[in-house]
Amino acid sequence: MGSTGTASATDASATGDRRSASDAAGMGVLAACAAWSLITAAAHDGRPEGVLLAVLAVTAGYASGRILGVLLPVATPCAGALTGLGLAIATPGPQISLQLGHSGATAALLTLSSGAACCAAWAARPPALRLALRLLAAVIAVTAALLGSITGLVTCAGVLLCSLAAARVRRRAFGLTGFAAAAAVVTAAVWAIGENALPDGLTASLRGGLTGHRMLLWHDALRMVRADPALGVGPGRYGDLSPTVAQSLLPDGKAHSAPLQQAAEQGLIGVALLAAAFCWMLYALLRSPRSTPIALTAGAALTALAVIASIGNALSFMTVTAGAGLLAGLATARPLGAGERDESVGAIPRPSGEPGI
């Protein structure tokens, strides 16, 4: 009995150390993002307020998720899913908005809402409640279709399917690594399109879905990167220097690709910091005390958001960035109580402080 108690205390201490390391890494990455935006703004007379607000929104969302996830591990993600659904419905959809950013924001909010509903389902104990929450995730996907957001329909359905499949995953590290690879592939493809590096036939087939206007915005962004790859043109200055934006009927000053706009305005170091922020969230999920299905569900939703942000303007909306932080915080919080059952194959009931890595 004594040796068992000592081993449990040692495991809990090790888990706490790992979580402290991931939290420290997150604070360091977010602080670096804020500091680099100020540095590049000072170098080129830029406007860093948008980046600073985004960093603040992620931080506030993550902190709120960590706190509320401890107290209300089921009710909070459920409420978040319903709130995100309501905001997405209230946001002008692609049918009634001529601005590209609104459709991306709608898809992003619905994707995060689907992820929150699925996380709440895995955290719920009663089978009836778990089924109801998964039905809510399905309703969110149907809502995306009704709003005309094909991207939202695909990502919401993908998150739901990944969540259901997460019960069969033995080690979360494999799934999270796959999510990171998927985000990297999409980002590389967007960069290749912007550089006209793809075959002409493939580029022509993509032009219809991405629109020629969006591809011209990407070309402008990469021209700015080549002009100053280290510092970029300065935060908030893409719209001032883009010929495509100047010729647009409804300009919003955005490149409609988070990595390309980051590269244009803050150089390659800015892109590296953006990638580091995403990798930190996946690392926090890897070390999360929550069950493997919850960690993988949140990872799937955040990866889907990264894909949407790579081809759209979703991260320009504070509701999206705050929602991403909230979901990550909920999936890494340690709820009050004895423990949480890991639903993955081959897993055994374990204390909530021992992630199935």
mmCIF file with all atom_site columns, N, CA and C in Angstrom, residues 125 172 288-295 338-344 347-357:
data_model
loop_
_atom_site.group_PDB
_atom_site.id
_atom_site.type_symbol
_atom_site.label_atom_id
_atom_site.label_alt_id
_atom_site.label_comp_id
_atom_site.label_asym_id
_atom_site.label_entity_id
_atom_site.label_seq_id
_atom_site.pdbx_PDB_ins_code
_atom_site.Cartn_x
_atom_site.Cartn_y
_atom_site.Cartn_z
_atom_site.occupancy
_atom_site.B_iso_or_equiv
_atom_site.pdbx_formal_charge
_atom_site.auth_seq_id
_atom_site.auth_comp_id
_atom_site.auth_asym_id
_atom_site.auth_atom_id
_atom_site.pdbx_PDB_model_num
ATOM 1  N N  . ARG A 1 125 ? -20.912 11.456 -18.727 1.00 0.00 ? 125 ARG A N  1
ATOM 2  C CA . ARG A 1 125 ? -21.038 10.082 -18.242 1.00 0.00 ? 125 ARG A CA 1
ATOM 3  C C  . ARG A 1 125 ? -22.296 9.375  -18.751 1.00 0.00 ? 125 ARG A C  1
ATOM 4  N N  . ARG A 1 172 ? -2.144  8.806  -28.312 1.00 0.00 ? 172 ARG A N  1
ATOM 5  C CA . ARG A 1 172 ? -2.533  10.090 -28.879 1.00 0.00 ? 172 ARG A CA 1
ATOM 6  C C  . ARG A 1 172 ? -1.409  10.756 -29.661 1.00 0.00 ? 172 ARG A C  1
ATOM 7  N N  . SER A 1 288 ? -1.919  16.654 -21.969 1.00 0.00 ? 288 SER A N  1
ATOM 8  C CA . SER A 1 288 ? -3.156  16.920 -21.242 1.00 0.00 ? 288 SER A CA 1
ATOM 9  C C  . SER A 1 288 ? -3.540  15.758 -20.340 1.00 0.00 ? 288 SER A C  1
ATOM 10 N N  . PRO A 1 289 ? -4.061  16.037 -19.151 1.00 0.00 ? 289 PRO A N  1
ATOM 11 C CA . PRO A 1 289 ? -4.555  14.975 -18.279 1.00 0.00 ? 289 PRO A CA 1
ATOM 12 C C  . PRO A 1 289 ? -5.915  14.423 -18.704 1.00 0.00 ? 289 PRO A C  1
ATOM 13 N N  . ARG A 1 290 ? -6.551  15.027 -19.695 1.00 0.00 ? 290 ARG A N  1
ATOM 14 C CA . ARG A 1 290 ? -7.834  14.538 -20.167 1.00 0.00 ? 290 ARG A CA 1
ATOM 15 C C  . ARG A 1 290 ? -7.636  13.252 -20.953 1.00 0.00 ? 290 ARG A C  1
ATOM 16 N N  . SER A 1 291 ? -8.725  12.568 -21.240 1.00 0.00 ? 291 SER A N  1
ATOM 17 C CA . SER A 1 291 ? -8.645  11.294 -21.958 1.00 0.00 ? 291 SER A CA 1
ATOM 18 C C  . SER A 1 291 ? -8.168  11.512 -23.395 1.00 0.00 ? 291 SER A C  1
ATOM 19 N N  . THR A 1 292 ? -7.664  10.442 -23.989 1.00 0.00 ? 292 THR A N  1
ATOM 20 C CA . THR A 1 292 ? -7.155  10.518 -25.363 1.00 0.00 ? 292 THR A CA 1
ATOM 21 C C  . THR A 1 292 ? -8.223  10.970 -26.358 1.00 0.00 ? 292 THR A C  1
ATOM 22 N N  . PRO A 1 293 ? -9.471  10.468 -26.294 1.00 0.00 ? 293 PRO A N  1
ATOM 23 C CA . PRO A 1 293 ? -10.479 10.958 -27.250 1.00 0.00 ? 293 PRO A CA 1
ATOM 24 C C  . PRO A 1 293 ? -10.723 12.458 -27.172 1.00 0.00 ? 293 PRO A C  1
ATOM 25 N N  . ILE A 1 294 ? -10.703 13.021 -25.965 1.00 0.00 ? 294 ILE A N  1
ATOM 26 C CA . ILE A 1 294 ? -10.902 14.469 -25.833 1.00 0.00 ? 294 ILE A CA 1
ATOM 27 C C  . ILE A 1 294 ? -9.730  15.216 -26.447 1.00 0.00 ? 294 ILE A C  1
ATOM 28 N N  . ALA A 1 295 ? -8.514  14.765 -26.157 1.00 0.00 ? 295 ALA A N  1
ATOM 29 C CA . ALA A 1 295 ? -7.327  15.429 -26.708 1.00 0.00 ? 295 ALA A CA 1
ATOM 30 C C  . ALA A 1 295 ? -7.319  15.365 -28.227 1.00 0.00 ? 295 ALA A C  1
ATOM 31 N N  . ALA A 1 338 ? -12.524 12.246 -9.108  1.00 0.00 ? 338 ALA A N  1
ATOM 32 C CA . ALA A 1 338 ? -11.599 11.127 -8.920  1.00 0.00 ? 338 ALA A CA 1
ATOM 33 C C  . ALA A 1 338 ? -10.797 10.811 -10.161 1.00 0.00 ? 338 ALA A C  1
ATOM 34 N N  . GLY A 1 339 ? -11.419 10.831 -11.308 1.00 0.00 ? 339 GLY A N  1
ATOM 35 C CA . GLY A 1 339 ? -10.690 10.442 -12.514 1.00 0.00 ? 339 GLY A CA 1
ATOM 36 C C  . GLY A 1 339 ? -11.582 10.461 -13.725 1.00 0.00 ? 339 GLY A C  1
ATOM 37 N N  . GLU A 1 340 ? -11.014 10.139 -14.858 1.00 0.00 ? 340 GLU A N  1
ATOM 38 C CA . GLU A 1 340 ? -11.721 10.166 -16.137 1.00 0.00 ? 340 GLU A CA 1
ATOM 39 C C  . GLU A 1 340 ? -11.336 8.929  -16.924 1.00 0.00 ? 340 GLU A C  1
ATOM 40 N N  . ARG A 1 341 ? -12.291 8.250  -17.470 1.00 0.00 ? 341 ARG A N  1
ATOM 41 C CA . ARG A 1 341 ? -12.023 6.997  -18.169 1.00 0.00 ? 341 ARG A CA 1
ATOM 42 C C  . ARG A 1 341 ? -11.556 7.276  -19.577 1.00 0.00 ? 341 ARG A C  1
ATOM 43 N N  . ASP A 1 342 ? -10.451 6.647  -19.963 1.00 0.00 ? 342 ASP A N  1
ATOM 44 C CA . ASP A 1 342 ? -9.930  6.779  -21.326 1.00 0.00 ? 342 ASP A CA 1
ATOM 45 C C  . ASP A 1 342 ? -10.616 5.754  -22.206 1.00 0.00 ? 342 ASP A C  1
ATOM 46 N N  . GLU A 1 343 ? -11.290 6.230  -23.268 1.00 0.00 ? 343 GLU A N  1
ATOM 47 C CA . GLU A 1 343 ? -12.095 5.356  -24.112 1.00 0.00 ? 343 GLU A CA 1
ATOM 48 C C  . GLU A 1 343 ? -11.301 4.681  -25.221 1.00 0.00 ? 343 GLU A C  1
ATOM 49 N N  . SER A 1 344 ? -10.012 4.926  -25.325 1.00 0.00 ? 344 SER A N  1
ATOM 50 C CA . SER A 1 344 ? -9.234  4.339  -26.411 1.00 0.00 ? 344 SER A CA 1
ATOM 51 C C  . SER A 1 344 ? -9.047  2.846  -26.201 1.00 0.00 ? 344 SER A C  1
ATOM 52 N N  . ALA A 1 347 ? -6.958  0.803  -23.451 1.00 0.00 ? 347 ALA A N  1
ATOM 53 C CA . ALA A 1 347 ? -6.716  1.649  -22.299 1.00 0.00 ? 347 ALA A CA 1
ATOM 54 C C  . ALA A 1 347 ? -7.474  1.115  -21.104 1.00 0.00 ? 347 ALA A C  1
ATOM 55 N N  . ILE A 1 348 ? -6.994  1.411  -19.933 1.00 0.00 ? 348 ILE A N  1
ATOM 56 C CA . ILE A 1 348 ? -7.653  1.011  -18.694 1.00 0.00 ? 348 ILE A CA 1
ATOM 57 C C  . ILE A 1 348 ? -8.021  2.265  -17.943 1.00 0.00 ? 348 ILE A C  1
ATOM 58 N N  . PRO A 1 349 ? -9.032  2.207  -17.072 1.00 0.00 ? 349 PRO A N  1
ATOM 59 C CA . PRO A 1 349 ? -9.367  3.390  -16.301 1.00 0.00 ? 349 PRO A CA 1
ATOM 60 C C  . PRO A 1 349 ? -8.142  3.884  -15.541 1.00 0.00 ? 349 PRO A C  1
ATOM 61 N N  . ARG A 1 350 ? -7.919  5.191  -15.584 1.00 0.00 ? 350 ARG A N  1
ATOM 62 C CA . ARG A 1 350 ? -6.726  5.753  -14.978 1.00 0.00 ? 350 ARG A CA 1
ATOM 63 C C  . ARG A 1 350 ? -7.069  7.059  -14.300 1.00 0.00 ? 350 ARG A C  1
ATOM 64 N N  . PRO A 1 351 ? -6.258  7.506  -13.366 1.00 0.00 ? 351 PRO A N  1
ATOM 65 C CA . PRO A 1 351 ? -6.489  8.827  -12.777 1.00 0.00 ? 351 PRO A CA 1
ATOM 66 C C  . PRO A 1 351 ? -6.394  9.882  -13.849 1.00 0.00 ? 351 PRO A C  1
ATOM 67 N N  . SER A 1 352 ? -7.115  10.981 -13.652 1.00 0.00 ? 352 SER A N  1
ATOM 68 C CA . SER A 1 352 ? -7.146  12.010 -14.692 1.00 0.00 ? 352 SER A CA 1
ATOM 69 C C  . SER A 1 352 ? -5.806  12.683 -14.879 1.00 0.00 ? 352 SER A C  1
ATOM 70 N N  . GLY A 1 353 ? -4.855  12.492 -14.015 1.00 0.00 ? 353 GLY A N  1
ATOM 71 C CA . GLY A 1 353 ? -3.563  13.120 -14.156 1.00 0.00 ? 353 GLY A CA 1
ATOM 72 C C  . GLY A 1 353 ? -2.577  12.335 -14.972 1.00 0.00 ? 353 GLY A C  1
ATOM 73 N N  . GLU A 1 354 ? -3.003  11.207 -15.591 1.00 0.00 ? 354 GLU A N  1
ATOM 74 C CA . GLU A 1 354 ? -2.075  10.366 -16.345 1.00 0.00 ? 354 GLU A CA 1
ATOM 75 C C  . GLU A 1 354 ? -2.526  10.252 -17.795 1.00 0.00 ? 354 GLU A C  1
ATOM 76 N N  . PRO A 1 355 ? -2.033  11.100 -18.683 1.00 0.00 ? 355 PRO A N  1
ATOM 77 C CA . PRO A 1 355 ? -2.448  11.057 -20.080 1.00 0.00 ? 355 PRO A CA 1
ATOM 78 C C  . PRO A 1 355 ? -1.957  9.809  -20.765 1.00 0.00 ? 355 PRO A C  1
ATOM 79 N N  . GLY A 1 356 ? -2.802  9.290  -21.665 1.00 0.00 ? 356 GLY A N  1
ATOM 80 C CA . GLY A 1 356 ? -2.394  8.125  -22.445 1.00 0.00 ? 356 GLY A CA 1
ATOM 81 C C  . GLY A 1 356 ? -1.586  8.564  -23.636 1.00 0.00 ? 356 GLY A C  1
ATOM 82 N N  . ILE A 1 357 ? -0.293  8.711  -23.480 1.00 0.00 ? 357 ILE A N  1
ATOM 83 C CA . ILE A 1 357 ? 0.579   9.205  -24.536 1.00 0.00 ? 357 ILE A CA 1
ATOM 84 C C  . ILE A 1 357 ? 1.082   8.052  -25.372 1.00 0.00 ? 357 ILE A C  1
#
